[in-house]
Short mmCIF file of C-alpha atoms in Angstrom, two decimals:
data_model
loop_
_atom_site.label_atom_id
_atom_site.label_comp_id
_atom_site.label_asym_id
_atom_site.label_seq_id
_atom_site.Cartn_x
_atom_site.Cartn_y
_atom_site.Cartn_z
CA UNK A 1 -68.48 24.05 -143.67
CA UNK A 2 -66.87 25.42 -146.59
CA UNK A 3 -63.88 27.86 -146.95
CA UNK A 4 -64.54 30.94 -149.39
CA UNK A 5 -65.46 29.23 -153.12
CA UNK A 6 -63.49 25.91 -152.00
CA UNK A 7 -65.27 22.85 -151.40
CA UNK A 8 -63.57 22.06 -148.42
CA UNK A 9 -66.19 20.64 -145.64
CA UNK A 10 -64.09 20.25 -142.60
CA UNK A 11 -66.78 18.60 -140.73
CA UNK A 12 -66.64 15.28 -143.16
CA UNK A 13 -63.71 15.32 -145.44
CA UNK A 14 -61.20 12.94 -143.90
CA UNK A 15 -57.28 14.25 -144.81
CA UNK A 16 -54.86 11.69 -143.98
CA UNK A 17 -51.14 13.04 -143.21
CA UNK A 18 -48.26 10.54 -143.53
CA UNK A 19 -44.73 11.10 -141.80
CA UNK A 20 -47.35 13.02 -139.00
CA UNK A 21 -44.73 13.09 -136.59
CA UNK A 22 -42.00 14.36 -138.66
CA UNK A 23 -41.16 17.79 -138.64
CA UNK A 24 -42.87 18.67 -141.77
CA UNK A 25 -46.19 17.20 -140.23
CA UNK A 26 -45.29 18.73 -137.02
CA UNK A 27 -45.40 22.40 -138.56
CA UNK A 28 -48.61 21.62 -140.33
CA UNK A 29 -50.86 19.93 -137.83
CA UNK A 30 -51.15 23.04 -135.43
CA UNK A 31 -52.89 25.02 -138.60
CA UNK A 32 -55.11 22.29 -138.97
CA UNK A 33 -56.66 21.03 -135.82
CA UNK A 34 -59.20 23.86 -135.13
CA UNK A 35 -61.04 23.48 -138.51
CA UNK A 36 -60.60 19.52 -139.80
CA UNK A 37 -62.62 17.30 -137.71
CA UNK A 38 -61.42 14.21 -139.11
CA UNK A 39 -57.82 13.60 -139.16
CA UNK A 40 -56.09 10.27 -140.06
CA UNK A 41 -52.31 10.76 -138.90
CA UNK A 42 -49.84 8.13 -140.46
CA UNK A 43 -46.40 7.20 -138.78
CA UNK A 44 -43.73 4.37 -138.44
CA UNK A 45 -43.32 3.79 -134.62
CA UNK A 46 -44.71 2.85 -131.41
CA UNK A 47 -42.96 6.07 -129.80
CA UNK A 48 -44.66 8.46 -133.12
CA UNK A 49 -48.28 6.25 -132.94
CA UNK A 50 -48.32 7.35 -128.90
CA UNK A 51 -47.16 10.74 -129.11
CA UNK A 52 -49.38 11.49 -131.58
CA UNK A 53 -52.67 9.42 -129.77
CA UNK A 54 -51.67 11.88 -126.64
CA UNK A 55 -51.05 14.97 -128.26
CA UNK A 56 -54.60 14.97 -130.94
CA UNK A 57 -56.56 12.58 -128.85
CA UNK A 58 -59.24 13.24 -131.54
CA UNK A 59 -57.19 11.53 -134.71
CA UNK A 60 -57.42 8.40 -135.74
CA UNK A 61 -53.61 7.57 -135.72
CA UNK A 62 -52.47 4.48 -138.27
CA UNK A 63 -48.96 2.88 -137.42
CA UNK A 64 -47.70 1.12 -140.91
CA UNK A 65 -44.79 0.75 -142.94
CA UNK A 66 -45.20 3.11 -146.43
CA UNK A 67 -42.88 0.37 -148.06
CA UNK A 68 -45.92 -2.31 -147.92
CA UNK A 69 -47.62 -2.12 -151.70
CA UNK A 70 -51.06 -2.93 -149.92
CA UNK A 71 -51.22 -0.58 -147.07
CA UNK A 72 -51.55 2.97 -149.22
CA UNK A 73 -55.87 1.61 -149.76
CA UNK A 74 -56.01 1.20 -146.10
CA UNK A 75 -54.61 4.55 -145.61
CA UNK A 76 -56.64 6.01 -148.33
CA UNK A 77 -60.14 4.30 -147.36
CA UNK A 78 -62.88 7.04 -147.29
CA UNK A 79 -60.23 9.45 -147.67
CA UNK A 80 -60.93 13.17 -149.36
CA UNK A 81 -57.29 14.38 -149.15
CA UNK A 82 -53.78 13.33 -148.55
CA UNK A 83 -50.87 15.54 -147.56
CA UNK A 84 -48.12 12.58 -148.68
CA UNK A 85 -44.96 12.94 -147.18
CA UNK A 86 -42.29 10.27 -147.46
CA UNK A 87 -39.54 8.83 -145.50
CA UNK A 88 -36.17 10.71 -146.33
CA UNK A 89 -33.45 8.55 -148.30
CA UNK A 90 -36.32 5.69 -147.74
CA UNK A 91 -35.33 2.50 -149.51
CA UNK A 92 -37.49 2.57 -152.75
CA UNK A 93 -39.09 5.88 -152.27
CA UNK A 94 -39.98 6.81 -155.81
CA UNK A 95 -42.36 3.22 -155.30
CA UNK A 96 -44.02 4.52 -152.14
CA UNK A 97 -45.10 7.46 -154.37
CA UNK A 98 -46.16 5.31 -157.40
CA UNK A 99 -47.82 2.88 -154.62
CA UNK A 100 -49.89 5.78 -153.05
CA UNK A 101 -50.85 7.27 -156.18
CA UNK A 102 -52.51 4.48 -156.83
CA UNK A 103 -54.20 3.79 -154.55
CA UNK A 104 -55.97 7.49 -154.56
CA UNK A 105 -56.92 6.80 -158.16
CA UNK A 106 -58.77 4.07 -156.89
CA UNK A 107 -60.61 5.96 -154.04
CA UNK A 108 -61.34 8.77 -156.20
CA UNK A 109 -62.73 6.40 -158.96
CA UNK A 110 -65.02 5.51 -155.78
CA UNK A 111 -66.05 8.56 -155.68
CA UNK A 112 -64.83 10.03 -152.14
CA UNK A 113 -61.05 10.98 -153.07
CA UNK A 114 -60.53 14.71 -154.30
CA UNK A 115 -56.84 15.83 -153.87
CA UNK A 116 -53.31 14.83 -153.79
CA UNK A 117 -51.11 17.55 -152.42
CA UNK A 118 -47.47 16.05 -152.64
CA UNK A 119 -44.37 17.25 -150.34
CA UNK A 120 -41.52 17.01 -152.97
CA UNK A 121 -38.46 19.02 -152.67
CA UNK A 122 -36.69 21.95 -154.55
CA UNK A 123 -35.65 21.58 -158.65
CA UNK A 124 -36.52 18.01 -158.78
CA UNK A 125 -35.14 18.02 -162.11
CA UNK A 126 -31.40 18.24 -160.72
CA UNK A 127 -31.20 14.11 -161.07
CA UNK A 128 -27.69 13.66 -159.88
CA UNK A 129 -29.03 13.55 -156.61
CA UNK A 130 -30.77 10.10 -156.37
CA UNK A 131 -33.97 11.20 -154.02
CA UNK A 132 -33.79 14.46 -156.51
CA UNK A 133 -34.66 11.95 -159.63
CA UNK A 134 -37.03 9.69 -157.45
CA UNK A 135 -39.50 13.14 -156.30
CA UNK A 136 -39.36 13.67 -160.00
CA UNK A 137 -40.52 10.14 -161.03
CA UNK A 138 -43.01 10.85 -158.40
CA UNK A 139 -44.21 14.04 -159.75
CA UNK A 140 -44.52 12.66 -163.40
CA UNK A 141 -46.76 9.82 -161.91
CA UNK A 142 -48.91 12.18 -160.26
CA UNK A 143 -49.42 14.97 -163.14
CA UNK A 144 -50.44 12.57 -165.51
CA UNK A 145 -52.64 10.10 -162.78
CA UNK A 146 -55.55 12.22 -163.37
CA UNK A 147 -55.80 13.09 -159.98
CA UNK A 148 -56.08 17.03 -158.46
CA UNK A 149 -52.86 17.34 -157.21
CA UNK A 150 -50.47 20.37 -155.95
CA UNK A 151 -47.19 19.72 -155.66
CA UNK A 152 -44.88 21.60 -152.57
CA UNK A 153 -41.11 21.73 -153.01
CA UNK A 154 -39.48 22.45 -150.20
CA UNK A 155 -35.73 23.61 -150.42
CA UNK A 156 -32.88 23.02 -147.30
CA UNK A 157 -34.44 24.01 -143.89
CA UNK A 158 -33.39 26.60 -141.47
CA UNK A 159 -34.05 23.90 -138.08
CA UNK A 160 -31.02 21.27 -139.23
CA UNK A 161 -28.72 24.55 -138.25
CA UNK A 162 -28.19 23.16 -134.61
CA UNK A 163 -28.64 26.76 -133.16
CA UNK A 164 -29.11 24.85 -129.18
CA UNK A 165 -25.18 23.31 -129.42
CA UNK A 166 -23.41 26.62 -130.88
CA UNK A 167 -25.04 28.33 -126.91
CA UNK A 168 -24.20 25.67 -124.93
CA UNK A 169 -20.19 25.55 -126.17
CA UNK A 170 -18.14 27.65 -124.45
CA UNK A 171 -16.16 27.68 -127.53
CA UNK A 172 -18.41 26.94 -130.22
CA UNK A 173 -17.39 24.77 -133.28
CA UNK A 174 -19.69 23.56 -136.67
CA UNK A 175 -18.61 21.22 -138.44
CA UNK A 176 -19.67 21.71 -142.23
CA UNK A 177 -20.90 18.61 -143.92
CA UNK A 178 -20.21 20.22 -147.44
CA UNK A 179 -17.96 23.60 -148.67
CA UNK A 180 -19.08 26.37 -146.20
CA UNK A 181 -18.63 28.92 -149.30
CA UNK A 182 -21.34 27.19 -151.58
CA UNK A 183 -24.73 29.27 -151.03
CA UNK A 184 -28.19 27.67 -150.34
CA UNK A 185 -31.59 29.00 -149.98
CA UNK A 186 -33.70 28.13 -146.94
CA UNK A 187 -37.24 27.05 -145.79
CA UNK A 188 -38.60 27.72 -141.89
CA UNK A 189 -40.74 25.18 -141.08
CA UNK A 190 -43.63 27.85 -140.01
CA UNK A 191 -43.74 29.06 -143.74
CA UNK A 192 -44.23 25.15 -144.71
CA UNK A 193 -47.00 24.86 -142.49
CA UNK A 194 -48.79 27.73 -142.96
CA UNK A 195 -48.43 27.25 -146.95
CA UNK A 196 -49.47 24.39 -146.18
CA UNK A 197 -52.52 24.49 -144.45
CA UNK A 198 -53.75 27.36 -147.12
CA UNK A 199 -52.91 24.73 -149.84
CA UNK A 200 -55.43 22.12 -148.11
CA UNK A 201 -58.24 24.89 -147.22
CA UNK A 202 -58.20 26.34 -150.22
CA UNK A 203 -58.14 23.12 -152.34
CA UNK A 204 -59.48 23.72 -156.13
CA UNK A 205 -57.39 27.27 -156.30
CA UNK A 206 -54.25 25.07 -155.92
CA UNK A 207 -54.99 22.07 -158.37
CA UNK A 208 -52.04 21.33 -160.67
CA UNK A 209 -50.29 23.60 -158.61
CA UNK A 210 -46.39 23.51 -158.47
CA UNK A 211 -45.20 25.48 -155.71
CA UNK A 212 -40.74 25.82 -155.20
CA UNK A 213 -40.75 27.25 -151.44
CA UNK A 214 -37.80 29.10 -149.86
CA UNK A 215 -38.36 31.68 -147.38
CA UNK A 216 -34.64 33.01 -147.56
CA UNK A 217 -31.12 32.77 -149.44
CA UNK A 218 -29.05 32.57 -150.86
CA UNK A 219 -26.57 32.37 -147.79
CA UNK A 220 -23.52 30.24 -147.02
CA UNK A 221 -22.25 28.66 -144.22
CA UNK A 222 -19.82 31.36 -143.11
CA UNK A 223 -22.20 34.14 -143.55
CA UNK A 224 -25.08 31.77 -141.25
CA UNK A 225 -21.66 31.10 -138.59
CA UNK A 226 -21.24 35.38 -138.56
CA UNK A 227 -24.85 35.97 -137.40
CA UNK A 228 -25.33 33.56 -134.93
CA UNK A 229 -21.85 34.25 -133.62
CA UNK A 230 -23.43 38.13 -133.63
CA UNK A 231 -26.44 37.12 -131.84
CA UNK A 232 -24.57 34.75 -128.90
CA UNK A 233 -21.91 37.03 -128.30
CA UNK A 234 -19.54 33.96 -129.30
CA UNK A 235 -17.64 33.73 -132.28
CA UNK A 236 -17.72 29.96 -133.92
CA UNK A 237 -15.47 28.34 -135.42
CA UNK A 238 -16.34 26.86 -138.53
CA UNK A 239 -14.66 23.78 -139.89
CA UNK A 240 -15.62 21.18 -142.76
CA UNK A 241 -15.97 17.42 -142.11
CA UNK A 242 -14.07 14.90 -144.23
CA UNK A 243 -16.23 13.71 -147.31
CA UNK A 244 -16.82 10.20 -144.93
CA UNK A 245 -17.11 11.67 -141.84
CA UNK A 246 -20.23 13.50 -143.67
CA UNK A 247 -21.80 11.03 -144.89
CA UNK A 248 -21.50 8.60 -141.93
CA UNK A 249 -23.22 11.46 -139.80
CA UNK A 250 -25.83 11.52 -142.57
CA UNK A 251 -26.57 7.81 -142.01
CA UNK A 252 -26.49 8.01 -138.40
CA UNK A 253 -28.99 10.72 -138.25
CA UNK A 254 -31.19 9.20 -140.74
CA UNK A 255 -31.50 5.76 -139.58
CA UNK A 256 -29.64 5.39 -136.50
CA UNK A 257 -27.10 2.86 -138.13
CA UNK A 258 -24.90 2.47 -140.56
CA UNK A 259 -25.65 -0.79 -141.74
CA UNK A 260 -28.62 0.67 -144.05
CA UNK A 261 -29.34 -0.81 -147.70
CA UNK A 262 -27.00 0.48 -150.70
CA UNK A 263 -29.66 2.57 -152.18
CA UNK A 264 -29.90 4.99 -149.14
CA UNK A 265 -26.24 5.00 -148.98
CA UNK A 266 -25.89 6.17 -152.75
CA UNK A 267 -28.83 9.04 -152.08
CA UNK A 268 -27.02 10.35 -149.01
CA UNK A 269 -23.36 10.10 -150.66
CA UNK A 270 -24.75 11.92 -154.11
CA UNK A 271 -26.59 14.66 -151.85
CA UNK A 272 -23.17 15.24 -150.21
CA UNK A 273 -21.32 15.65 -153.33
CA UNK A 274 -24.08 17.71 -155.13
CA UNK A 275 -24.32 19.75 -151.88
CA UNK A 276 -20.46 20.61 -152.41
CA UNK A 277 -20.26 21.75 -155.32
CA UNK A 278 -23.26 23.66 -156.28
CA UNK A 279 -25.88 24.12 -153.53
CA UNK A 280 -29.69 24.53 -154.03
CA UNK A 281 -30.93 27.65 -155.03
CA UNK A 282 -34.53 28.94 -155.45
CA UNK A 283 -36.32 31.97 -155.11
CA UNK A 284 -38.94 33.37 -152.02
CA UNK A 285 -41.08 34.52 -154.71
CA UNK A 286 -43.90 31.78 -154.97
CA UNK A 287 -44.03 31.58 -151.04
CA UNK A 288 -44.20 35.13 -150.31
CA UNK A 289 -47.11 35.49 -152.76
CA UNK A 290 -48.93 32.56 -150.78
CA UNK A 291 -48.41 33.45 -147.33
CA UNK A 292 -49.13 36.97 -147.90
CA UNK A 293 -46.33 38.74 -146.51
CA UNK A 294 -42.78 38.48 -146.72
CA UNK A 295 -41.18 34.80 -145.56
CA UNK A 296 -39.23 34.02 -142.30
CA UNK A 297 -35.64 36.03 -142.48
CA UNK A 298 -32.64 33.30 -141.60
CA UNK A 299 -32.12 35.99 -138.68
CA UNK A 300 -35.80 36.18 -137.50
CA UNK A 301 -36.29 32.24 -137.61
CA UNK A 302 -32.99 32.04 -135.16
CA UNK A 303 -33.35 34.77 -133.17
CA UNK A 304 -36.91 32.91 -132.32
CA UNK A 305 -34.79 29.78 -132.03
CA UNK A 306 -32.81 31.21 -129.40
CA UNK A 307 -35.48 32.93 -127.34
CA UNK A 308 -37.54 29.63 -127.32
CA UNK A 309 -34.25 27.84 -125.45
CA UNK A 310 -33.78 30.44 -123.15
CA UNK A 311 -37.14 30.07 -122.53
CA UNK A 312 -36.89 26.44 -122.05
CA UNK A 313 -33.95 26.40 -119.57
CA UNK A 314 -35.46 29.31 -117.37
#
């Protein structure tokens, strides 16, 4: 079965997702399931390989560590497509990129591997943040690999506002990680997968492809505080972490621990400072032209947030 002029046959072309249980996977997968018939869904852990078994019961699911320079050709084997999403701050993550690059040169050189669609993130080309530079070696790699490719860059998203702890205070508090008056522009996860999903469907309309995605923005901190303070009929106060206390909640949430290798700590304490002083910017142009209609509002994408935990606590 074939999708408009695409060559897509979701009956037989196998698309491998890594990170599958992330949260960019997570926002994918539901756009995918009713058409692809053969799934191969990548992950780290024992909890991710049996959540995913139980939840798509119908995908192969592969439990590996993208850091291994052999395991990319046994993700890749018979593969037609790969959505390729790395680890955040992972220790040599520009590598893992190179690594599975390679490896999908040498499948399609077989003859059954036919595109590359990248998750990168938002103006690669601003290098002073380390896992900025590293997507960018990544994307070099990839444009000049010979492979089809289409490259998604995803800007900050709207789901690390934690929208759940600002209704359960009584008195709400958020603690900024960076300057609460420095703008950013936002992604909702929904927009990713639905872009997505079009992106993988659609195939040879999206080769050599670069795609910046933001839904909304630019807003700061205190303008984000005002409306969910509007919506909860609770005003929060908004405060600003200490430089360290940042970045040690940056390596807690990341990996758990802060005993994590010095590369990972540079890429979270360079993000920090970046984030500080200038933001990330971009423009809902490209993804309102792919989805169609206009992208997620910061105010729509948490007023769903909070009816979905009322929902849940009911």
């Amino acid at each position: 079965m074939t999708t408009g002029t695409s060559s897509v046959d979701h009956d037989h072309d196998l698309l491998v997702i890594t990170c599958a249980s992330g949260k960019q996977a997570t926002s994918l997968l539901p756009n995918l399931v009713k058409q692809w018939r053969r799934l191969r869904l990548v992950c780290h852990s024992p909890a991710s390989e049996e959540r995913l078994k139980e939840q798509y019961p119908d995908a192969e699911v592969i439990r590996t560590d993208l850091g291994l320079p052999k395991e990319p050709e046994r993700i890749l084997k018979d593969a037609a497509v790969i959505y390729h999403v790395e680890p955040p701050f992972a220790h040599r993550q520009a590598v893992m990129g190179f690594n599975m690059i390679d490896a999908a040169r040498k499948a399609a050189k077989e003859g059954t591997f036919k595109h590359f669609v990248y998750a990168s993130v938002l103006n690669t080309q601003l290098r002073k943040m380390i896992h900025h530079d590293q997507r960018l070696q990544v994307e070099e790699y990839l444009m000049e690999s010979e492979l089809n490719y289409t490259i998604l860059q995803s800007t900050h998203f709207m789901f690390l506002f934690p929208v759940a702890p600002m209704l359960a205070q009584e008195n709400p508090v958020y603690m900024a990680n960076w300057n609460p008056d420095v703008p950013f522009s936002f992604l909702a996860l929904s927009d990713l997968g639905e872009v997505g999903a079009k992106v993988l469907n659609e195939r040879e309309k999206h080769y050599a492809a670069q795609y910046p995605l933001v839904s909304d923005g630019p807003l700061n901190y205190h303008q984000i505080c005002s409306m969910v303070s509007q919506e909860i009929g609770k005003e929060i106060q908004l405060k600003q972490k200490s430089y360290e206390e940042s970045v040690q909640g940056f390596l807690m949430r990341l990996f758990g621990s802060l005993d994590v290798d010095a590369e990972s700590i540079d890429a979270v304490e360079r993000i920090l400072l970046y984030y500080n002083r200038h933001g990330l910017i971009g423009s809902s142009n490209v993804c309102e032209w792919l989805l169609g209609r206009k992208p997620t509002t910061w105010l729509d994408w948490m007023r769903q947030e909070i009816a979905q935990i009322k929902q849940n606590h009911q």
